[in-house]
Amino acid sequence: MDSAADGTERGFRAGLSRTRAAYLALRDRIARGEFRPGERFPGEPTLAVELGVSRVTLRHALDRLEAEGLVERRMGSGTYLSARGGGSPVVADLANVLTHLVDMGRRTSVRLLSFAYVAPSPDIASALQLPEGERVQRSERVRLIDGQPFSYLVTSVPERIGIGWSEDDLAKKPLLELLERAGLVADHARQTITAALAGPDVARELGIEPGSALLALTRTVFDPQGRGIEHLQALYRPDLYSFQMDLVRAGHREGRRWRPVAVEGLKLDDEHPKTAAE
Amino acid sequence: MDSAADGTERGFRAGLSRTRAAYLALRDRIARGEFRPGERFPGEPTLAVELGVSRVTLRHALDRLEAEGLVERRMGSGTYLSARGGGSPVVADLANVLTHLVDMGRRTSVRLLSFAYVAPSPDIASALQLPEGERVQRSERVRLIDGQPFSYLVTSVPERIGIGWSEDDLAKKPLLELLERAGLVADHARQTITAALAGPDVARELGIEPGSALLALTRTVFDPQGRGIEHLQALYRPDLYSFQMDLVRAGHREGRRWRPVAVEGLKLDDEHPKTAAE
DNA sequence: TCAAGCTGTTCTATATTTAGTACAGATATC
DNA sequence: GATATCTGTACTAAATATAGAACAGCTTGA
C-alpha cells in the first residue's frame, strides 16, 4: 500500500538522483555475486533498459564504479567486473579493534578534533547513569591506521573522571589506558552495533563520500560496581575494515544457540592468502 | 591532498544532491547528540548559512526530517527535535537473531523471492570450500516481523545438501532446522559484520529508501568436520533493529582484552522502558 | 575482410534542482 | 499591543540532470 508500488515516485526531494540510484543498483548486483571477477556486463544499451534510465545516466553511474575500481571498461569491448570484485577487506576483531590492529603491526595515530566539557545528551546521560546536571568531558577524534583515516570516535567521560586529562593525553593515549591510569577498572561493557550514513563532515574527516554506509558501534563501559565510566560512539569505514567473530553451536535440544567465541589468533593468511598479499 | 579539501566539489555525477547532503548533515548532528529532545533548532536562515545551502534547499531537507518524524515544525515558532530524537530501536542478539526475536514473542514470516540452483560466486565457493564445478542451491528471502520487512537473506547451500528441499520448505522453515533435519550438524560458524547501502530493489523489499544504510552480516556455517554447509548474506534494517552484545574485561596485564559474553536474558524494559512501551 | 556489437563523444530538448528574493501569516517577547 | 523572529509560500533566473538520438572509433568473431 506504499507509494513505492507504482514505481513513478520520481522527484522526492531529499531522495536519490537517478544516476545514484543506478549506481547503487549496479553496486548491489555486484555485491550479491551476480557477476564474477573478469566477467563482462551486459552492454550499456541493455543495462540502461534494465535499470530504466537513459544511456547517458547509466554511463555516469558506470563512470563512478570505474573511478572506485569496481569495474574496468575496455573501449569497443565492454565493461568488466574488476579482478578484486566484491572482495572483502581486512577483517578486525569485533571487541578489541584497537588492540587487534596493533597486534597486526599497524601504526595508529589520532587527530583530536574537539575537546570540551558539555552537558551530555539524554541518551548518554542515561547510559552512564549520570545524576542530573553532571557534565561530561566530550572529545571527538579520528583514528588513522598507517596514515589513513579509519574511525571517527566521540567519547564521553563523566567530568569528575576526565578532569585530570589534557588534550595531549587524549591525542596520544587510548582512553582505556587513561582510565586505568586514573585508578579506575574497566570491568564490563555493553555495546551495540548498527549502520549509519556518513554526513558531509564525518565523510570529510574519514576521506569518503557523503552518503556512504558506515559501521556504527556504541559502547558503554562500567566499573566493577556497575557505574558508567565511559561512553563511546564510533564510526568505521566498512570499505577498509569489517568486524568478524567466531561462533560455536552450544546448548541442547530447543535451547541450542550460537555462542560467540573470542577470536584467538587472528588467522588472516589462513584460507584467504590474497587478503594478506595485498 | 584530496579534491574534497577545497569544498567546491559540486556536481559530481553519482554523488549527492545538495538537499540530500543537507539532510544527512542535520541527521548526523542529531545522531551525535547536538540537540536534545524538544530543543529548538537554529532558525532556517541561520541553518541555511551554516550548511552552505539556500533556504529553499534547507527546507526540502527539513521536510524530509519532518516526514520521518525526527523533527517537528511549528509555524511562526521554530523547528524542534522531536521527543524520541535519536532514540535507539529494539535491540537484538547478535548471534541468534531469529531465536531471539521468537523469544520476544514476535511473529515472523518469510517471503521467498527466488529459488534456483546456480554456480556460486567465487567468494561463496571459497568460503564453503566447494570443489570446482559444484553448484549451490541459492534462495533469496525476506523475513517479516509482525508483518514488517526486517531482513533480506541470500542463502547458499551446497547442491548435494539442499537437493531434497522444496520451495515450500524454504518459505516456512528456518534453514538451520532444514539442515538438522537432513542429518547435518551445525557445529561452528564464522561471521562478518559490515555496513552497506540499500540498492533500489533491496530497498523496495525492505520498505525503505534506496541509499539507506543497512547492517550486513555474512555467516558461513560448518559441520564438525569443518566442511561448509551454509552460506548466508543478510541485510538488516538498522532503523528497526540493531545488534547488541555484552563484554567483560578478561586477561592479565598487557594481554587484557574484551571478551564477548552471550546475552542471557534480554533485558529490554531495563533502563529503557520507553522502547518497550512503543 | 567484413559485419555486428561495443564504448566514447557530441548534440538538442526537456525536466528538475537550487539560489535568491520577497512577502504573508503565525508566534513569542517585551 | 507593538515588534522582532519565525515558518509558510510564491516567484524568477540560473545551474544541473536526464532523455533521446546520432555518429565515430575500437574489438571481436565469423
Coordinates of C-alpha atoms (C1' of nucleotides) in Angstrom, one line a residue:
Chain A
M1 CA 0.0 0.0 0.0
D2 CA 3.0 2.2 -0.2
S3 CA 3.5 4.8 -2.9
A4 CA 6.6 2.9 -4.0
A5 CA 4.3 0.4 -5.6
D6 CA 3.5 2.3 -8.7
G7 CA 7.2 2.9 -9.4
T8 CA 6.7 6.5 -10.6
E9 CA 7.8 8.1 -7.4
R10 CA 10.2 10.4 -9.2
G11 CA 11.5 13.6 -7.7
F12 CA 11.1 13.0 -3.9
R13 CA 13.2 15.9 -2.8
A14 CA 15.8 14.5 -0.4
G15 CA 15.9 11.2 -2.3
L16 CA 18.4 9.9 -4.8
S17 CA 19.2 11.2 -8.3
R18 CA 18.5 8.6 -11.0
T19 CA 22.3 8.4 -11.6
R20 CA 22.9 7.5 -8.0
A21 CA 20.0 5.0 -7.9
A22 CA 21.5 3.3 -11.0
Y23 CA 24.9 3.3 -9.4
L24 CA 23.6 1.7 -6.2
A25 CA 21.6 -0.9 -8.2
L26 CA 24.8 -2.0 -10.0
R27 CA 26.8 -2.0 -6.8
D28 CA 24.2 -4.2 -5.2
R29 CA 24.1 -6.7 -8.1
I30 CA 27.9 -6.9 -7.9
A31 CA 27.9 -7.3 -4.1
R32 CA 25.3 -10.1 -4.4
G33 CA 27.6 -12.0 -6.6
E34 CA 25.7 -11.7 -9.9
F35 CA 28.9 -11.3 -11.8
R36 CA 32.2 -13.0 -11.3
P37 CA 35.5 -11.2 -11.4
G38 CA 36.5 -10.6 -15.0
E39 CA 33.1 -11.3 -16.4
R40 CA 31.6 -8.9 -18.9
F41 CA 28.5 -6.9 -18.1
P42 CA 25.5 -6.6 -20.4
G43 CA 26.0 -3.8 -22.9
E44 CA 25.2 -0.3 -22.0
P45 CA 22.0 -0.1 -24.0
T46 CA 20.8 -3.3 -22.4
L47 CA 21.7 -2.2 -18.9
A48 CA 20.1 1.2 -19.4
V49 CA 16.8 -0.5 -20.3
E50 CA 17.1 -2.9 -17.3
L51 CA 17.6 -0.1 -14.9
G52 CA 15.1 2.2 -16.5
V53 CA 17.4 5.1 -17.2
S54 CA 18.9 6.6 -20.3
R55 CA 22.3 5.6 -21.5
V56 CA 23.8 8.9 -20.5
T57 CA 22.7 8.4 -17.0
L58 CA 23.8 4.8 -16.9
R59 CA 27.3 5.9 -18.1
H60 CA 27.6 8.4 -15.2
A61 CA 26.9 5.6 -12.8
L62 CA 29.5 3.4 -14.6
D63 CA 32.0 6.3 -14.5
R64 CA 31.7 6.2 -10.8
L65 CA 32.1 2.5 -10.5
E66 CA 35.1 2.7 -12.7
A67 CA 36.6 5.5 -10.6
E68 CA 36.2 3.3 -7.5
G69 CA 37.9 0.5 -9.2
L70 CA 35.0 -1.8 -9.1
V71 CA 34.7 -2.2 -12.9
E72 CA 37.0 -1.9 -15.8
R73 CA 35.9 -0.6 -19.2
R74 CA 37.5 -1.6 -22.5
M75 CA 36.7 0.5 -25.5
G76 CA 34.8 -1.3 -28.1
S77 CA 34.7 -4.4 -26.0
G78 CA 32.6 -4.0 -22.9
T79 CA 32.5 -3.3 -19.2
Y80 CA 34.1 -5.9 -16.9
L81 CA 33.9 -6.6 -13.2
S82 CA 37.4 -5.9 -11.9
A83 CA 39.5 -8.7 -10.5
R84 CA 39.0 -8.0 -6.9
G85 CA 35.3 -7.6 -7.4
G86 CA 33.3 -7.5 -4.2
G87 CA 36.2 -9.0 -2.3
S88 CA 36.2 -8.4 1.4
P89 CA 38.6 -6.0 3.1
V90 CA 40.8 -6.6 6.1
V91 CA 39.0 -8.1 9.0
A92 CA 39.2 -6.9 12.6
D93 CA 38.1 -8.3 15.9
L94 CA 34.8 -7.1 16.9
A95 CA 35.5 -6.4 20.6
N96 CA 39.2 -5.3 20.6
V97 CA 39.5 -3.3 17.4
L98 CA 42.5 -1.2 18.5
T99 CA 44.4 -4.0 20.3
H100 CA 43.8 -6.2 17.3
L101 CA 45.2 -3.7 14.8
V102 CA 48.2 -3.0 17.0
D103 CA 48.8 -6.8 17.1
M104 CA 48.9 -6.7 13.3
G105 CA 51.7 -4.3 13.4
R106 CA 49.7 -1.4 12.1
R107 CA 50.7 2.1 13.1
T108 CA 47.9 4.1 14.5
S109 CA 47.7 7.8 15.2
V110 CA 45.0 10.1 16.4
R111 CA 43.7 13.5 15.4
L112 CA 41.9 15.4 18.1
L113 CA 39.0 17.3 16.6
S114 CA 37.4 18.8 19.6
F115 CA 37.6 18.7 23.3
A116 CA 35.2 20.2 25.8
Y117 CA 33.1 19.9 28.9
V118 CA 29.5 19.8 28.0
A119 CA 26.1 18.7 29.2
P120 CA 25.6 15.2 28.0
S121 CA 22.8 14.3 25.6
P122 CA 20.0 12.5 27.3
D123 CA 20.8 9.1 25.9
I124 CA 24.4 9.4 27.0
A125 CA 23.4 10.6 30.4
S126 CA 21.1 7.6 30.9
A127 CA 23.6 5.1 29.5
L128 CA 26.2 6.3 32.0
Q129 CA 23.5 6.8 34.7
L130 CA 24.7 10.3 35.5
P131 CA 23.0 12.4 38.1
E132 CA 21.1 15.3 36.7
G133 CA 23.4 18.2 36.0
E134 CA 26.7 16.3 35.9
R135 CA 28.7 17.2 32.8
V136 CA 30.9 15.1 30.7
Q137 CA 34.3 15.5 29.0
R138 CA 33.5 15.1 25.4
S139 CA 36.1 14.6 22.7
E140 CA 35.9 13.9 19.0
R141 CA 38.8 12.1 17.5
V142 CA 39.8 10.5 14.2
R143 CA 42.0 7.5 14.4
L144 CA 44.3 6.8 11.4
I145 CA 45.9 3.5 10.5
D146 CA 49.1 3.8 8.6
G147 CA 48.1 7.3 7.9
Q148 CA 44.7 6.5 6.5
P149 CA 41.5 7.7 8.3
F150 CA 39.9 4.7 9.9
S151 CA 37.4 5.6 12.6
Y152 CA 35.6 8.6 13.9
L153 CA 35.2 8.5 17.7
V154 CA 33.1 10.5 20.1
T155 CA 33.9 9.7 23.7
S156 CA 32.1 11.0 26.7
V157 CA 33.6 10.6 30.2
P158 CA 32.0 11.8 33.4
E159 CA 33.6 15.2 34.3
R160 CA 34.9 14.0 37.6
I161 CA 36.9 11.3 35.9
G162 CA 38.2 13.1 32.9
I163 CA 39.1 16.3 34.7
G164 CA 42.8 15.4 35.0
W165 CA 43.4 14.7 31.4
S166 CA 45.0 17.1 28.9
E167 CA 44.2 17.4 25.3
D168 CA 47.6 16.0 24.7
D169 CA 46.7 12.9 26.7
L170 CA 43.6 12.4 24.5
A171 CA 45.6 12.8 21.3
K172 CA 48.2 10.2 22.3
K173 CA 46.8 7.6 24.7
P174 CA 44.0 5.2 24.2
L175 CA 41.1 6.1 26.5
L176 CA 41.2 2.8 28.4
E177 CA 44.8 3.4 29.3
L178 CA 43.9 6.8 30.7
L179 CA 41.0 5.3 32.7
E180 CA 43.2 2.7 34.2
R181 CA 46.0 5.2 35.0
A182 CA 43.3 7.1 36.9
G183 CA 42.8 4.0 39.1
L184 CA 39.6 3.0 37.5
V185 CA 38.9 -0.5 36.4
A186 CA 37.0 -1.2 33.2
D187 CA 35.1 -4.3 34.2
H188 CA 32.3 -4.9 31.7
A189 CA 30.7 -3.2 28.8
R190 CA 27.6 -3.3 26.7
Q191 CA 27.9 -2.5 23.0
T192 CA 25.5 -2.0 20.2
I193 CA 26.3 -2.3 16.5
T194 CA 24.3 -0.7 13.8
A195 CA 24.8 1.0 10.5
A196 CA 24.6 4.7 9.6
L197 CA 25.1 7.1 6.8
A198 CA 28.1 9.4 6.6
G199 CA 27.2 13.1 6.8
P200 CA 29.3 15.6 5.0
D201 CA 31.5 16.5 7.9
V202 CA 32.2 12.9 9.1
A203 CA 32.8 12.0 5.4
R204 CA 35.4 14.7 5.0
E205 CA 37.3 13.5 8.1
L206 CA 37.2 9.9 7.0
G207 CA 38.0 10.6 3.4
I208 CA 34.9 9.1 2.0
E209 CA 31.9 10.3 0.1
P210 CA 28.9 11.8 2.0
G211 CA 26.1 9.3 2.0
S212 CA 28.4 6.3 2.3
A213 CA 27.5 3.5 4.7
L214 CA 29.3 3.3 8.0
L215 CA 29.5 0.7 10.7
A216 CA 28.4 2.4 14.0
L217 CA 29.4 1.0 17.3
T218 CA 28.2 2.4 20.6
R219 CA 29.9 1.1 23.8
T220 CA 29.3 1.9 27.4
V221 CA 32.0 0.8 29.8
F222 CA 31.3 0.1 33.5
D223 CA 33.5 -0.3 36.5
P224 CA 33.1 -3.4 38.8
Q225 CA 30.4 -1.6 40.8
G226 CA 28.4 -1.0 37.6
R227 CA 29.0 2.7 37.4
G228 CA 29.4 4.1 33.9
I229 CA 32.9 5.4 33.2
E230 CA 33.0 5.8 29.5
H231 CA 30.7 6.2 26.6
L232 CA 31.9 5.7 23.1
Q233 CA 30.3 6.3 19.7
A234 CA 32.5 5.0 16.9
L235 CA 32.0 5.1 13.1
Y236 CA 34.1 2.8 11.0
R237 CA 34.7 2.6 7.3
P238 CA 33.3 -0.7 6.0
D239 CA 35.2 -0.5 2.8
L240 CA 38.5 -0.8 4.7
Y241 CA 37.6 -2.8 7.8
S242 CA 34.8 -5.1 8.9
F243 CA 34.1 -7.0 12.1
Q244 CA 34.5 -10.7 12.5
M245 CA 33.6 -13.2 15.1
D246 CA 33.5 -16.9 15.5
L247 CA 30.5 -18.8 16.9
V248 CA 30.0 -22.3 18.2
R249 CA 26.8 -24.1 18.4
A250 CA 26.1 -24.7 22.1
G251 CA 23.2 -26.0 24.3
H252 CA 20.8 -28.9 24.0
R253 CA 17.7 -29.5 22.0
E254 CA 15.4 -26.5 21.9
G255 CA 17.9 -24.3 23.8
R256 CA 20.5 -24.8 21.1
R257 CA 22.1 -21.5 20.2
W258 CA 25.1 -19.8 18.8
R259 CA 27.7 -18.7 21.4
P260 CA 30.3 -16.1 20.5
V261 CA 33.9 -17.1 20.9
A262 CA 36.8 -14.8 21.4
V263 CA 38.9 -14.7 18.2
E264 CA 42.2 -16.1 19.4
G265 CA 44.9 -15.9 16.9
L266 CA 43.7 -13.8 14.0
K267 CA 44.2 -16.1 11.1
L268 CA 44.4 -13.7 8.2
D269 CA 46.7 -15.6 5.9
D270 CA 44.6 -18.7 6.5
E271 CA 42.1 -19.6 3.8
H272 CA 42.5 -16.1 2.3
P273 CA 46.1 -15.7 1.2
K274 CA 45.1 -12.9 -1.2
T275 CA 44.0 -10.5 1.5
A276 CA 47.3 -10.9 3.2
A277 CA 49.2 -10.4 0.0
E278 CA 47.7 -7.1 -0.9
Chain B
M1 CA 45.6 16.3 -0.8
D2 CA 42.1 15.2 -1.8
S3 CA 39.8 17.2 -4.0
A4 CA 37.4 17.3 -1.1
A5 CA 39.6 19.9 0.6
D6 CA 38.5 23.0 -1.4
G7 CA 34.9 22.3 -0.7
T8 CA 33.7 23.3 -4.2
E9 CA 33.3 19.8 -5.5
R10 CA 29.8 20.5 -6.7
G11 CA 28.2 18.4 -9.4
F12 CA 30.0 15.1 -9.0
R13 CA 27.6 13.0 -11.0
A14 CA 26.7 10.0 -8.9
G15 CA 27.2 12.0 -5.7
L16 CA 24.5 13.6 -3.5
S17 CA 22.2 16.4 -4.3
R18 CA 22.7 19.4 -2.1
T19 CA 19.3 18.8 -0.5
R20 CA 20.3 15.3 0.5
A21 CA 23.7 16.4 1.7
A22 CA 22.0 19.0 4.0
Y23 CA 19.5 16.3 5.1
L24 CA 22.4 14.0 6.1
A25 CA 24.3 16.7 7.8
L26 CA 21.3 17.5 10.0
R27 CA 20.6 13.9 10.7
D28 CA 24.2 13.5 11.7
R29 CA 24.2 16.4 14.1
I30 CA 21.1 15.0 15.7
A31 CA 22.6 11.5 16.0
R32 CA 25.7 12.9 17.6
G33 CA 23.5 14.4 20.3
E34 CA 24.0 18.1 19.4
F35 CA 20.4 18.8 20.2
R36 CA 18.2 17.4 23.0
P37 CA 14.6 16.2 22.6
G38 CA 12.3 19.1 22.4
E39 CA 15.1 21.6 21.9
R40 CA 14.6 24.3 19.2
F41 CA 16.9 24.4 16.2
P42 CA 18.6 27.5 14.9
G43 CA 16.3 29.4 12.5
E44 CA 16.1 28.4 8.9
P45 CA 18.1 31.3 7.6
T46 CA 20.9 30.6 10.2
L47 CA 20.9 26.8 9.4
A48 CA 21.0 27.5 5.7
V49 CA 24.1 29.6 6.1
E50 CA 25.7 27.0 8.4
L51 CA 25.1 24.3 5.8
G52 CA 26.0 26.4 2.9
V53 CA 22.7 26.0 1.0
S54 CA 19.8 28.2 0.2
R55 CA 16.8 28.3 2.5
V56 CA 14.7 26.6 -0.2
T57 CA 17.1 23.6 -0.2
L58 CA 17.3 23.5 3.6
R59 CA 13.6 23.4 3.8
H60 CA 13.4 20.4 1.5
A61 CA 15.9 18.7 3.9
L62 CA 13.7 19.7 6.8
D63 CA 10.6 18.4 5.0
R64 CA 12.1 15.0 4.9
L65 CA 13.3 15.0 8.5
E66 CA 9.7 16.0 9.4
A67 CA 8.2 13.3 7.3
E68 CA 10.4 10.8 9.1
G69 CA 9.3 12.1 12.4
L70 CA 12.7 13.2 13.5
V71 CA 11.7 16.9 13.9
E72 CA 8.6 18.8 14.5
R73 CA 7.9 22.2 13.0
R74 CA 5.7 24.9 14.5
M75 CA 4.6 27.7 12.3
G76 CA 6.0 31.0 13.4
S77 CA 7.9 29.4 16.2
G78 CA 10.6 27.1 15.0
T79 CA 11.8 23.6 14.3
Y80 CA 12.1 21.3 17.2
L81 CA 13.8 18.0 17.8
S82 CA 11.0 15.5 18.3
A83 CA 10.6 13.7 21.6
R84 CA 12.1 10.4 20.6
G85 CA 15.1 12.2 19.0
G86 CA 17.9 9.8 18.1
G87 CA 16.5 7.1 20.4
S88 CA 17.7 3.6 19.7
P89 CA 15.4 1.0 18.3
V90 CA 14.7 -2.5 19.5
V91 CA 17.9 -4.4 20.2
A92 CA 18.6 -7.9 19.2
D93 CA 21.1 -10.6 20.0
L94 CA 24.0 -10.5 17.6
A95 CA 24.4 -14.2 17.1
N96 CA 20.9 -15.6 17.4
V97 CA 18.8 -13.0 15.7
L98 CA 15.9 -15.2 14.8
T99 CA 15.8 -17.2 18.0
H100 CA 15.9 -14.0 20.0
L101 CA 13.0 -12.5 18.2
V102 CA 10.9 -15.6 18.6
D103 CA 11.8 -15.4 22.3
M104 CA 10.4 -12.0 22.4
G105 CA 7.1 -13.3 21.1
R106 CA 7.3 -11.7 17.7
R107 CA 5.6 -13.4 14.8
T108 CA 7.9 -13.9 11.9
S109 CA 7.0 -14.9 8.4
V110 CA 9.0 -15.4 5.2
R111 CA 8.6 -14.4 1.6
L112 CA 10.5 -16.4 -0.9
L113 CA 11.8 -14.2 -3.7
S114 CA 13.8 -16.6 -5.7
F115 CA 15.0 -20.2 -5.6
A116 CA 17.4 -21.8 -8.0
Y117 CA 20.5 -24.0 -8.5
V118 CA 23.3 -21.8 -9.7
A119 CA 27.1 -21.7 -9.9
P120 CA 28.3 -20.0 -6.8
S121 CA 30.1 -16.7 -6.9
P122 CA 33.9 -17.2 -6.3
D123 CA 33.8 -15.8 -2.7
I124 CA 30.9 -18.1 -1.7
A125 CA 32.6 -21.1 -3.4
S126 CA 35.8 -20.4 -1.5
A127 CA 34.0 -19.7 1.8
L128 CA 32.2 -23.1 1.6
Q129 CA 35.4 -24.7 0.1
L130 CA 33.4 -26.2 -2.7
P131 CA 35.1 -28.3 -5.4
E132 CA 35.3 -26.6 -8.8
G133 CA 32.0 -27.1 -10.6
E134 CA 29.8 -27.9 -7.7
R135 CA 26.7 -25.8 -7.7
V136 CA 24.7 -24.3 -4.8
Q137 CA 21.0 -24.0 -4.0
R138 CA 20.6 -20.3 -3.8
S139 CA 17.5 -18.7 -2.3
E140 CA 16.6 -15.1 -1.7
R141 CA 14.1 -14.4 1.1
V142 CA 12.7 -11.6 3.0
R143 CA 11.8 -12.2 6.7
L144 CA 9.0 -10.1 8.2
I145 CA 8.5 -9.5 11.9
D146 CA 4.9 -8.7 12.8
G147 CA 4.2 -8.2 9.1
Q148 CA 7.0 -5.7 8.7
P149 CA 10.0 -6.4 6.5
F150 CA 13.0 -6.9 8.6
S151 CA 15.8 -8.7 6.8
Y152 CA 16.8 -9.6 3.3
L153 CA 18.5 -13.0 3.2
V154 CA 20.5 -14.7 0.5
T155 CA 21.4 -18.3 1.4
S156 CA 23.6 -20.6 -0.5
V157 CA 23.7 -24.3 0.3
P158 CA 25.8 -26.9 -1.5
E159 CA 23.6 -28.6 -4.1
R160 CA 24.0 -32.1 -2.6
I161 CA 22.6 -30.9 0.7
G162 CA 19.8 -28.7 -0.5
I163 CA 18.6 -31.0 -3.2
G164 CA 15.8 -32.5 -1.0
W165 CA 14.2 -29.3 0.0
S166 CA 11.1 -27.8 -1.7
E167 CA 10.4 -24.1 -2.1
D168 CA 7.7 -24.6 0.5
D169 CA 10.3 -25.8 3.0
L170 CA 12.4 -22.7 2.4
A171 CA 9.4 -20.4 2.8
K172 CA 8.4 -21.9 6.1
K173 CA 11.3 -23.4 7.9
P174 CA 14.4 -21.8 9.2
L175 CA 17.4 -23.0 7.3
L176 CA 19.2 -24.4 10.4
E177 CA 16.2 -26.6 11.0
L178 CA 16.3 -28.0 7.5
L179 CA 19.9 -28.7 7.8
E180 CA 19.5 -30.6 11.0
R181 CA 16.5 -32.5 9.6
A182 CA 18.9 -33.6 6.8
G183 CA 21.1 -35.1 9.5
L184 CA 23.7 -32.4 9.3
V185 CA 25.2 -30.8 12.4
A186 CA 25.9 -27.1 12.5
D187 CA 28.9 -27.0 14.7
H188 CA 30.7 -23.7 14.3
A189 CA 30.5 -20.6 12.1
R190 CA 32.4 -17.5 11.2
Q191 CA 30.5 -14.3 10.7
T192 CA 31.5 -10.9 9.4
I193 CA 29.6 -7.7 10.1
T194 CA 29.7 -4.7 7.9
A195 CA 27.6 -1.9 6.6
A196 CA 26.1 -1.5 3.1
L197 CA 23.9 0.8 1.1
A198 CA 20.5 -0.3 0.0
G199 CA 20.0 -0.6 -3.7
P200 CA 16.6 0.1 -5.2
D201 CA 15.5 -3.5 -5.3
V202 CA 16.5 -4.4 -1.8
A203 CA 15.1 -1.1 -0.6
R204 CA 11.8 -1.9 -2.2
E205 CA 11.6 -5.3 -0.5
L206 CA 12.5 -3.9 2.9
G207 CA 10.2 -0.9 2.6
I208 CA 13.0 1.7 2.9
E209 CA 14.5 4.4 0.7
P210 CA 17.3 3.4 -1.7
G211 CA 20.6 4.7 -0.4
S212 CA 19.7 3.9 3.2
A213 CA 22.3 2.3 5.4
L214 CA 21.9 -1.4 6.2
L215 CA 23.6 -3.8 8.6
A216 CA 25.2 -6.5 6.6
L217 CA 26.0 -9.9 8.1
T218 CA 27.8 -12.7 6.3
R219 CA 27.9 -16.1 8.0
T220 CA 29.4 -19.4 6.9
V221 CA 28.3 -22.4 8.9
F222 CA 30.5 -25.5 9.2
D223 CA 29.8 -29.1 10.3
P224 CA 32.0 -30.8 13.0
Q225 CA 34.5 -31.8 10.3
G226 CA 34.9 -28.3 9.1
R227 CA 33.0 -28.7 5.9
G228 CA 30.9 -25.7 4.8
I229 CA 27.2 -26.4 4.9
E230 CA 25.6 -23.0 4.6
H231 CA 26.5 -19.5 3.5
L232 CA 24.3 -16.6 4.5
Q233 CA 24.3 -13.0 3.4
A234 CA 21.8 -11.0 5.5
L235 CA 20.8 -7.3 5.3
Y236 CA 19.1 -5.8 8.3
R237 CA 17.2 -2.5 8.8
P238 CA 19.2 -0.5 11.3
D239 CA 16.3 1.8 12.0
L240 CA 14.3 -1.0 13.4
Y241 CA 16.9 -3.4 14.9
S242 CA 20.5 -3.3 15.9
F243 CA 22.8 -5.8 17.4
Q244 CA 23.9 -5.9 21.0
M245 CA 26.5 -7.8 22.9
D246 CA 28.0 -7.8 26.4
L247 CA 31.7 -7.8 27.0
V248 CA 33.8 -8.5 30.1
R249 CA 37.4 -7.4 30.6
A250 CA 39.5 -10.5 30.8
G251 CA 43.2 -11.4 31.0
H252 CA 46.1 -10.0 32.8
R253 CA 48.4 -7.0 32.3
E254 CA 49.2 -6.4 28.7
G255 CA 47.1 -9.2 27.5
R256 CA 43.9 -7.7 28.9
R257 CA 41.1 -7.7 26.4
W258 CA 37.4 -7.6 26.0
R259 CA 35.8 -11.0 25.8
P260 CA 32.3 -11.3 24.4
V261 CA 29.6 -12.8 26.5
A262 CA 26.4 -14.5 25.4
V263 CA 23.5 -12.2 26.1
E264 CA 21.5 -14.2 28.7
G265 CA 18.1 -12.7 29.5
L266 CA 17.4 -9.9 27.2
K267 CA 16.6 -7.0 29.4
L268 CA 14.6 -4.8 27.2
D269 CA 12.5 -3.0 29.8
D270 CA 15.5 -2.4 31.9
E271 CA 16.8 1.1 31.7
H272 CA 14.8 1.9 28.6
P273 CA 11.2 1.5 29.5
K274 CA 10.2 3.8 26.6
T275 CA 11.4 1.5 23.9
A276 CA 9.3 -1.3 25.4
A277 CA 6.3 0.9 25.6
E278 CA 6.2 1.9 22.0
Chain C
dT1 C1' 37.8 -8.8 -44.8
dC2 C1' 33.5 -7.8 -43.2
dA3 C1' 29.8 -7.2 -40.1
dA4 C1' 28.0 -6.9 -35.7
dG5 C1' 28.4 -5.1 -31.3
dC6 C1' 30.6 -2.3 -28.2
dT7 C1' 32.3 2.1 -25.9
dG8 C1' 33.4 7.1 -26.5
dT9 C1' 31.6 11.5 -27.8
dT10 C1' 28.6 15.2 -29.0
dC11 C1' 24.4 17.4 -29.6
dT12 C1' 19.5 19.2 -28.6
dA13 C1' 15.5 19.4 -25.8
dT14 C1' 13.2 18.9 -21.5
dA15 C1' 12.7 18.3 -16.5
dT16 C1' 14.4 19.1 -12.1
dT17 C1' 17.1 21.3 -8.6
dT18 C1' 18.9 25.2 -6.5
dA19 C1' 19.7 30.2 -5.4
dG20 C1' 17.9 34.4 -4.4
dT21 C1' 14.3 37.3 -3.1
dA22 C1' 10.1 39.0 -1.4
dC23 C1' 6.1 38.9 1.3
dA24 C1' 2.2 36.9 4.1
dG25 C1' 0.8 34.8 8.4
dA26 C1' 1.9 32.9 12.9
dT27 C1' 4.2 33.1 17.4
dA28 C1' 6.9 34.8 21.1
dT29 C1' 8.6 38.6 23.9
dC30 C1' 8.6 42.9 25.9
Chain D
dG1 C1' -0.4 45.8 21.5
dA2 C1' 3.9 46.7 19.2
dT3 C1' 7.8 44.4 17.4
dA4 C1' 11.1 41.1 16.2
dT5 C1' 11.6 36.4 14.7
dC6 C1' 10.0 32.6 12.9
dT7 C1' 7.8 29.4 9.4
dG8 C1' 4.9 29.0 5.0
dT9 C1' 4.5 30.4 0.3
dA10 C1' 5.3 32.2 -4.3
dC11 C1' 8.0 33.6 -8.0
dT12 C1' 12.2 34.3 -11.3
dA13 C1' 16.6 33.0 -13.1
dA14 C1' 20.4 30.1 -13.4
dA15 C1' 22.6 25.6 -12.9
dT16 C1' 22.3 20.8 -13.4
dA17 C1' 20.4 16.2 -14.5
dT18 C1' 18.2 13.4 -17.8
dA19 C1' 16.4 11.5 -22.1
dG20 C1' 16.9 10.6 -26.8
dA21 C1' 19.4 10.3 -30.8
dA22 C1' 23.2 10.3 -33.9
dC23 C1' 27.8 9.1 -35.2
dA24 C1' 32.9 8.0 -34.7
dG25 C1' 36.3 4.6 -33.4
dC26 C1' 37.6 0.2 -31.4
dT27 C1' 37.1 -5.0 -30.8
dT28 C1' 35.6 -9.3 -31.6
dG29 C1' 34.4 -13.2 -34.3
dA30 C1' 32.5 -15.2 -38.4

